[in-house]
XYZ file of N, CA and C in Angstrom:
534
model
N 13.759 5.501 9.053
C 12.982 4.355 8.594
C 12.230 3.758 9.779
N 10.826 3.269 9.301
C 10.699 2.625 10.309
C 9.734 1.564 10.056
N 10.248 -0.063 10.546
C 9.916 -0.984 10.654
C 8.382 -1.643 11.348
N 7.782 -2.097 10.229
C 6.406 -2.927 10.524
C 6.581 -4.048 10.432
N 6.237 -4.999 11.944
C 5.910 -6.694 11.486
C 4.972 -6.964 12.112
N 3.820 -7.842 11.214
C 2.920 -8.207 12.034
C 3.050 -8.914 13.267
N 2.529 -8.789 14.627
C 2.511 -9.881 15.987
C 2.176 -11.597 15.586
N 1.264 -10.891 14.725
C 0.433 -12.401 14.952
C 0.218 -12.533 13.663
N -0.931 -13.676 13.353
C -1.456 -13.646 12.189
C -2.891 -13.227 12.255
N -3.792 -12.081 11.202
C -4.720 -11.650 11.390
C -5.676 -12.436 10.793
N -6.927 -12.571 11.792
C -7.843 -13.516 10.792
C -8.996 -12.196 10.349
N -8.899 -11.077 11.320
C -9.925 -10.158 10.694
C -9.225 -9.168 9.666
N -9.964 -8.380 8.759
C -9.732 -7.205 8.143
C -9.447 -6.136 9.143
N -7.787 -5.550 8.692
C -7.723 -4.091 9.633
C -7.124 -3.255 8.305
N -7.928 -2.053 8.756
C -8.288 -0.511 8.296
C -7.045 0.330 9.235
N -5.998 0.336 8.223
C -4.639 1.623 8.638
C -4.478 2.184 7.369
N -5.557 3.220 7.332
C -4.806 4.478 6.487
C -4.057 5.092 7.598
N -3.606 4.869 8.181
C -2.679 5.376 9.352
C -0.697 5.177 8.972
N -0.860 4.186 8.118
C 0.169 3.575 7.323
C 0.578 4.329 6.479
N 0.869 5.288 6.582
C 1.307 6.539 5.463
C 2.604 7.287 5.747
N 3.585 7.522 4.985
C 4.919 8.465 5.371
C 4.300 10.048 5.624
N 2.920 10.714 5.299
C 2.720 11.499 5.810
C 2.258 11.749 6.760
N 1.169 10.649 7.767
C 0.889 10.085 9.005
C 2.204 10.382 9.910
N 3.354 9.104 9.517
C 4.130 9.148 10.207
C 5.883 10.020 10.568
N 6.018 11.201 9.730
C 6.092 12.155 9.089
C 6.253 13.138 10.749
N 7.381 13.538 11.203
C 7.478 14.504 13.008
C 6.952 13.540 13.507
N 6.278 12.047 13.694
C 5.737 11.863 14.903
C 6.922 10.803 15.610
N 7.231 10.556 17.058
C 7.931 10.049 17.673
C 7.600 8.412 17.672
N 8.119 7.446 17.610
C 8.116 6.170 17.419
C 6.857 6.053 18.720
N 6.858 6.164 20.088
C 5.529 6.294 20.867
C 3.974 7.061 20.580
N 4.609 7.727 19.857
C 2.985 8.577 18.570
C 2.656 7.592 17.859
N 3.294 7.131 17.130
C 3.012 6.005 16.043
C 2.761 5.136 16.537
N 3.390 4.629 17.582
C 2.310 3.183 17.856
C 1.477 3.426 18.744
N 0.776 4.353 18.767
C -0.220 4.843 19.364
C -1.459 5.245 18.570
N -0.924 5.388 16.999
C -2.213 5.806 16.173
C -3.168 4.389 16.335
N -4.300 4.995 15.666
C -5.582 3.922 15.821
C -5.467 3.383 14.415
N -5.899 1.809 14.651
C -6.686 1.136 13.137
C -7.596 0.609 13.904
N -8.460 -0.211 13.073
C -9.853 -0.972 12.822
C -9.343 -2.584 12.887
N -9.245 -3.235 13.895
C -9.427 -4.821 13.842
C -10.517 -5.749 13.698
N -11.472 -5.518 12.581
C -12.866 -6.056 12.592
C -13.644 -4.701 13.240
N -14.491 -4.696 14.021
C -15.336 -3.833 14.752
C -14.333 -3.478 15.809
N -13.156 -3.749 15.907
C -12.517 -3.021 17.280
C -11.665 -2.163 16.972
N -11.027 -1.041 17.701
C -10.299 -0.054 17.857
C -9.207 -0.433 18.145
N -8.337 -0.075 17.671
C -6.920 -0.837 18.345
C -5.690 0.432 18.305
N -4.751 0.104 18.951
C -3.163 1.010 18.286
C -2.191 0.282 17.367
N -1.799 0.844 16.820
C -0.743 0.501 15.866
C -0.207 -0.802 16.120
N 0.477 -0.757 17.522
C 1.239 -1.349 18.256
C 0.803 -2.750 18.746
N -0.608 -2.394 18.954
C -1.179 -4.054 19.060
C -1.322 -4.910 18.514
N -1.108 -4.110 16.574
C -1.035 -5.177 15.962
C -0.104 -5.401 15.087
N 1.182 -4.527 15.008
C 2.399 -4.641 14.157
C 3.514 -4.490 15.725
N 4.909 -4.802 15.385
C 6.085 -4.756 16.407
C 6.354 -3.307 15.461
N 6.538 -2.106 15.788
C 7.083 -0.785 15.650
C 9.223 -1.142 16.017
N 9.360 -0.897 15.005
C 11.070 -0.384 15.317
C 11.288 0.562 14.427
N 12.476 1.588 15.255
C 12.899 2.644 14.540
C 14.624 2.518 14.655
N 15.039 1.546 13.412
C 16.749 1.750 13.463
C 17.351 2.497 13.050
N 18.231 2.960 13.641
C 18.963 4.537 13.592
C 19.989 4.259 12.370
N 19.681 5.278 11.400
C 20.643 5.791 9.870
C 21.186 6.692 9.538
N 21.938 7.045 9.380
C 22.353 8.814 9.394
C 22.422 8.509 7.480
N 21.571 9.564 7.148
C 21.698 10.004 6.046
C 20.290 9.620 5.370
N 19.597 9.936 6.000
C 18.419 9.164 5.080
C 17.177 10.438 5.077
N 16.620 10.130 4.189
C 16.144 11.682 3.501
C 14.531 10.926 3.166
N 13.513 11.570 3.747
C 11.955 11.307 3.403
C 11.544 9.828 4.053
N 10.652 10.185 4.810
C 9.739 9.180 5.830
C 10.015 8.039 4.618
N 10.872 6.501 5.530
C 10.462 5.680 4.571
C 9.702 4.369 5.377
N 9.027 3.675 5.438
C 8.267 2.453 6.118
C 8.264 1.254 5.522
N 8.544 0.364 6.384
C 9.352 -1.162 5.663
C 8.040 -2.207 6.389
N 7.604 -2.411 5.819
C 6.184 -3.665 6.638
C 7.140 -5.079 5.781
N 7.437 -6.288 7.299
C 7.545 -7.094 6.864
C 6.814 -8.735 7.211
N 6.846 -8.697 6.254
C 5.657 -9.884 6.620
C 4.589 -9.778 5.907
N 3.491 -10.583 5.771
C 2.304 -11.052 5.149
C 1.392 -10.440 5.615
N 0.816 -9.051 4.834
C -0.146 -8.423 5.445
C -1.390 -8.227 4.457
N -1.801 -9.592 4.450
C -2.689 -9.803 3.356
C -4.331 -9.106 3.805
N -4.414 -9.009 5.325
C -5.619 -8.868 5.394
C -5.791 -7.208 6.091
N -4.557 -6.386 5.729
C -4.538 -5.092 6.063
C -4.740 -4.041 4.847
N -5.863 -3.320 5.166
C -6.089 -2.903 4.130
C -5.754 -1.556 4.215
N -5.778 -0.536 2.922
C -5.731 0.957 3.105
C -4.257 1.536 3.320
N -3.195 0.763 2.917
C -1.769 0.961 2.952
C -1.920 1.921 2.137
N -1.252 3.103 2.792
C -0.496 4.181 1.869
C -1.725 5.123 1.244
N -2.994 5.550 1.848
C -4.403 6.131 1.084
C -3.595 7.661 0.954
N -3.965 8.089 0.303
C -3.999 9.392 -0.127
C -2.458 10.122 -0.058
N -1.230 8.954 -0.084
C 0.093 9.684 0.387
C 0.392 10.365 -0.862
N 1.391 11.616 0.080
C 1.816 12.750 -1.181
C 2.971 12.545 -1.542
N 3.733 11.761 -0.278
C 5.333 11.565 -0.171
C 5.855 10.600 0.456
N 7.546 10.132 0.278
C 8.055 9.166 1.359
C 7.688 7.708 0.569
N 8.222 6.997 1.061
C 7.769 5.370 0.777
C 7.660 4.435 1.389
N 6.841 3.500 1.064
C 6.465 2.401 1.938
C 7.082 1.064 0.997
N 7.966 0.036 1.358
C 8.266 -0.748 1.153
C 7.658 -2.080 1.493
N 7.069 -2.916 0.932
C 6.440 -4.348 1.242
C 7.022 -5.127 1.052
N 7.344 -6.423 1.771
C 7.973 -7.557 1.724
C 6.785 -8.562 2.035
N 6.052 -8.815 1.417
C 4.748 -10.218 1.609
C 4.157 -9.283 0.844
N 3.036 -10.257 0.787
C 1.159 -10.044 0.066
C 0.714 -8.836 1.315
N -0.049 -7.970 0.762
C -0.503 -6.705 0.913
C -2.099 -6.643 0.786
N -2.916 -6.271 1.137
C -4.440 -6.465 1.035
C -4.699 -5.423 0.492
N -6.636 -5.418 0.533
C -6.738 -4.508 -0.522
C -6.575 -2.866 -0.088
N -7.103 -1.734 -1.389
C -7.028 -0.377 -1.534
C -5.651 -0.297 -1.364
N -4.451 -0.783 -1.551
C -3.044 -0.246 -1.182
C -2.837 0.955 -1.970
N -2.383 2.099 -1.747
C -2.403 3.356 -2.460
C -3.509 4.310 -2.844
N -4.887 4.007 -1.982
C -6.223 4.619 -2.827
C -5.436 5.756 -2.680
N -5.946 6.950 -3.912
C -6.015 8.059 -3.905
C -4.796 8.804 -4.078
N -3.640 7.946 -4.280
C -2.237 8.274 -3.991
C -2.146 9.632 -4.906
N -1.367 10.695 -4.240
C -1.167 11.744 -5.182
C 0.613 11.998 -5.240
N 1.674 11.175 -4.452
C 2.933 11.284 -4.832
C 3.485 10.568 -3.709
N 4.565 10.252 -4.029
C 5.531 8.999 -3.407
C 6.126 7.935 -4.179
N 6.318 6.804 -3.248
C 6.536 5.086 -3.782
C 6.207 4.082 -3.139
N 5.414 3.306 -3.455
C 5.179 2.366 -2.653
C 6.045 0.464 -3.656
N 6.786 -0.099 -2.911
C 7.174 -1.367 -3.962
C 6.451 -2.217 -2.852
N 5.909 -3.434 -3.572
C 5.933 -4.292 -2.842
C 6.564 -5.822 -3.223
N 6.818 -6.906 -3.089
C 7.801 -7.866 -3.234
C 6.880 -9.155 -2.861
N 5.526 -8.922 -3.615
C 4.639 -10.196 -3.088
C 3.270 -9.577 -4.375
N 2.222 -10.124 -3.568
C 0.898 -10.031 -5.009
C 0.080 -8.849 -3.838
N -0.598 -8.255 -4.283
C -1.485 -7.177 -3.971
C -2.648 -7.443 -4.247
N -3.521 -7.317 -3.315
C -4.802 -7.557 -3.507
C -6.150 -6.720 -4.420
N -7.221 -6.450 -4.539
C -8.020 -5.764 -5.119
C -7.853 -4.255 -4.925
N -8.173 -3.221 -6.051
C -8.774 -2.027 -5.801
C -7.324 -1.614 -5.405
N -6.066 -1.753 -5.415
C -4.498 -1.124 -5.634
C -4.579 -0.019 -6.367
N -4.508 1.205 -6.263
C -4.333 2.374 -6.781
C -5.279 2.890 -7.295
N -6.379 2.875 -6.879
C -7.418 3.048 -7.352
C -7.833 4.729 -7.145
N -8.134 5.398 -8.112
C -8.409 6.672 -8.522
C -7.441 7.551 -7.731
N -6.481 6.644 -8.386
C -4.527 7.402 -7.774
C -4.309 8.311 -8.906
N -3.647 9.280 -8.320
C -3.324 11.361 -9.095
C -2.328 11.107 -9.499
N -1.253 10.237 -8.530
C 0.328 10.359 -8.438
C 0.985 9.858 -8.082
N 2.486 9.887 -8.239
C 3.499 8.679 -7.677
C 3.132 7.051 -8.310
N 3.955 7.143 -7.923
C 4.563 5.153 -8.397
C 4.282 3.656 -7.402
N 3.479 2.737 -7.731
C 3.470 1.399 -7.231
C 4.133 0.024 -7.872
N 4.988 -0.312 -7.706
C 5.774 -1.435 -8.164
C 5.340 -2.652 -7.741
N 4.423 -3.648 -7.909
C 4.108 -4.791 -8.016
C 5.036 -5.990 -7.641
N 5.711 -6.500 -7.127
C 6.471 -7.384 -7.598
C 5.988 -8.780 -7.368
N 4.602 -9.011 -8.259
C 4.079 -10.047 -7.709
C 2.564 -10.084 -8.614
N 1.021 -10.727 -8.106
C 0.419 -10.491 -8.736
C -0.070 -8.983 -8.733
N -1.757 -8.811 -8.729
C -2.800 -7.344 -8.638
C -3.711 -8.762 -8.588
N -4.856 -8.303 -8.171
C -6.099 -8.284 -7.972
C -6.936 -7.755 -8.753
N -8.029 -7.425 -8.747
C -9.606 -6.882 -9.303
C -9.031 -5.592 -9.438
N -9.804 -4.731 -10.605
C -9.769 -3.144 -10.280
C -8.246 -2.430 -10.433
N -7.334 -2.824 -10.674
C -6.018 -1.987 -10.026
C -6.435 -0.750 -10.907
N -6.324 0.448 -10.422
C -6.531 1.737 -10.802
C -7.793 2.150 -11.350
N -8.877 1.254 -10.397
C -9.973 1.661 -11.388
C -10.954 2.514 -10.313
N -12.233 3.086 -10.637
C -12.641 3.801 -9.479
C -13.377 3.133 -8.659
N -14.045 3.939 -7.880
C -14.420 2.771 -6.599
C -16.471 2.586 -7.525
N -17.309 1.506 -7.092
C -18.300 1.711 -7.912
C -18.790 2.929 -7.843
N -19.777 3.305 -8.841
C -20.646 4.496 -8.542
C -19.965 5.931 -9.165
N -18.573 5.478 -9.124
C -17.454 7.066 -9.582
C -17.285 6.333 -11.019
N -16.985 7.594 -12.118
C -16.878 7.394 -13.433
C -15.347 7.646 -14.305
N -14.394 7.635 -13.106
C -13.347 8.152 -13.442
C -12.055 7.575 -12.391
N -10.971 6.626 -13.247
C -10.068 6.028 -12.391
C -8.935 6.239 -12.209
N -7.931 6.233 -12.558
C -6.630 6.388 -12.212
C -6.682 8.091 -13.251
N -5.798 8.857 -12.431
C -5.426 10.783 -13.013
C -4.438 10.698 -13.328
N -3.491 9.835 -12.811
C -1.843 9.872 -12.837
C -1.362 9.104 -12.164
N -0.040 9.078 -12.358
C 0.545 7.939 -11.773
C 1.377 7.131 -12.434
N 1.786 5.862 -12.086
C 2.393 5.146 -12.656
C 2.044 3.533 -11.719
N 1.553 2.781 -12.358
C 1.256 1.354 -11.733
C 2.289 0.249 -12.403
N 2.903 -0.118 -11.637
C 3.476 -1.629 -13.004
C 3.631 -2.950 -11.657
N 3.342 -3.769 -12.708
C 3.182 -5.088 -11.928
C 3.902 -6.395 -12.630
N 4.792 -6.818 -12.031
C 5.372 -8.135 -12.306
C 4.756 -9.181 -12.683
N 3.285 -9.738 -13.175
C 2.722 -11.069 -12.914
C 1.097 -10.465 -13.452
N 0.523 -11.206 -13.290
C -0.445 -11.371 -13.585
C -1.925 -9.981 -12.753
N -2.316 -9.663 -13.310
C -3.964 -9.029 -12.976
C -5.200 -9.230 -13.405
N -6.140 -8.751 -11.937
C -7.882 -9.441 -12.522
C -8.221 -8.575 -13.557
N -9.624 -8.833 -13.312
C -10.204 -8.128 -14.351
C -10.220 -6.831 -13.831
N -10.981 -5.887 -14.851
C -11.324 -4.005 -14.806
C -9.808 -3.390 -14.411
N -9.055 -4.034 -14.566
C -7.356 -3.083 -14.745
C -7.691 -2.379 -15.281
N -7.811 -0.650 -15.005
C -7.112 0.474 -15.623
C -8.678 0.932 -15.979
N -10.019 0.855 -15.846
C -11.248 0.808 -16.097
C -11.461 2.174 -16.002
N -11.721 2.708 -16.540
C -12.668 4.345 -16.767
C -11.050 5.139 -16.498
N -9.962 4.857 -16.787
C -8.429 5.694 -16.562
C -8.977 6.849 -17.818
N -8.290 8.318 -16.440
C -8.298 9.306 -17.687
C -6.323 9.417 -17.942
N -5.783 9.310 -16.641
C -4.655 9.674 -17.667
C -3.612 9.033 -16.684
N -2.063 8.694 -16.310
C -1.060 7.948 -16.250
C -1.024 6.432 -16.331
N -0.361 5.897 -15.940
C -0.070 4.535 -16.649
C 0.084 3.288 -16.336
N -0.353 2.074 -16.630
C -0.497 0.894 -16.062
C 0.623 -0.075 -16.779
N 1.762 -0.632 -16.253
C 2.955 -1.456 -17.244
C 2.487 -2.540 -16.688
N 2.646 -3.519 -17.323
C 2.634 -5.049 -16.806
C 3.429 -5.792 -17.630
N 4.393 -6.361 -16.698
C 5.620 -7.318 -16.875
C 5.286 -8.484 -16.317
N 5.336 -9.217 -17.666
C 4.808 -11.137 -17.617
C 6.038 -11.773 -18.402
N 6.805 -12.846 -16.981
C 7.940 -13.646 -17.316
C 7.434 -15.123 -17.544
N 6.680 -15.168 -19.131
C 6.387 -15.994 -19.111
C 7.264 -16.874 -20.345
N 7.594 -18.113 -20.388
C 8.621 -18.854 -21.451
C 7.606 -19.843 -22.199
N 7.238 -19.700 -23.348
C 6.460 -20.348 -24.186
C 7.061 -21.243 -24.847
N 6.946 -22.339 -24.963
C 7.411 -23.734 -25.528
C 7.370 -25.281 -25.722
């Protein structure tokens, strides 16, 4: 397993499709915080902008990644993963899962826009709101979610599930009418 917390608090948008169990998948805890993201227009490592820990488990089976904290303005969590899981504890920014073709991603907060969007595969657990778009395609493409499985605890924007040819969007609302 290995542990993400943000340093600081981000006021710009950062770009880590780098955030993936297949990214991080053979590489040594000094590889990984060495990969690159996008801090606004700057280049950065991993490391400059999350604390990297790797606590030792015996028995644990498939890359899993724990981000804790409020990573509302990090976008591109988990793009195109095949495997492994990423666990969220806070709000998550947008594209979390583009393209996903297998894995799990839960998160334990609201997710921002464009969440699973023209995702093949594997599972995203919500535990919180969605945003704009969840599983829909990006503009310009005519075709959104292939597979998969999306479910969300709370509330979503508009174009949920928009041009879907095929897996599935659940939404669980604890709401008490009276």
């Amino acid at each position: 397993m290995i542990i993400l917390k943000p340093r600081r608090q981000l006021p710009f948008p950062v770009m880590a499709e780098c955030i993936n169990p297949d990214v991080f998948q053979d590489k040594s805890l000094e590889e990984i915080e060495k990969l690159a993201v996008w801090e606004g227009n700057k280049q950065k490592n991993l490391a400059d902008i999350f604390k990297v820990d790797e606590p030792k488990r015996k028995g644990e089976n498939g890359m899993v990644i724990a981000i804790q904290g409020d990573v509302t303005t990090v976008r591109r969590i988990g793009t195109s993963m095949t495997s492994g899981e990423i666990l969220i504890e806070g709000n998550v920014g947008m594209h979390l899962g583009e393209e996903m073709k297998g894995g799990k991603i839960t998160v334990h907060g609201s997710a921002e826009s464009w969440a699973g969007s023209m995702m093949k595969g594997g599972t995203i657990e919500i535990h919180g709101s969605a945003g704009d778009y969840l599983g829909a395609p990006y503009r310009g493409c005519s075709e959104g979610m292939h597979g998969g499985q999306i479910t969300v605890h709370g509330n979503v924007g508009s174009e949920a599930g928009a041009y879907m040819k095929k897996g599935l969007l659940k939404f669980i609302v604890n709401s008490i009418v009276g």
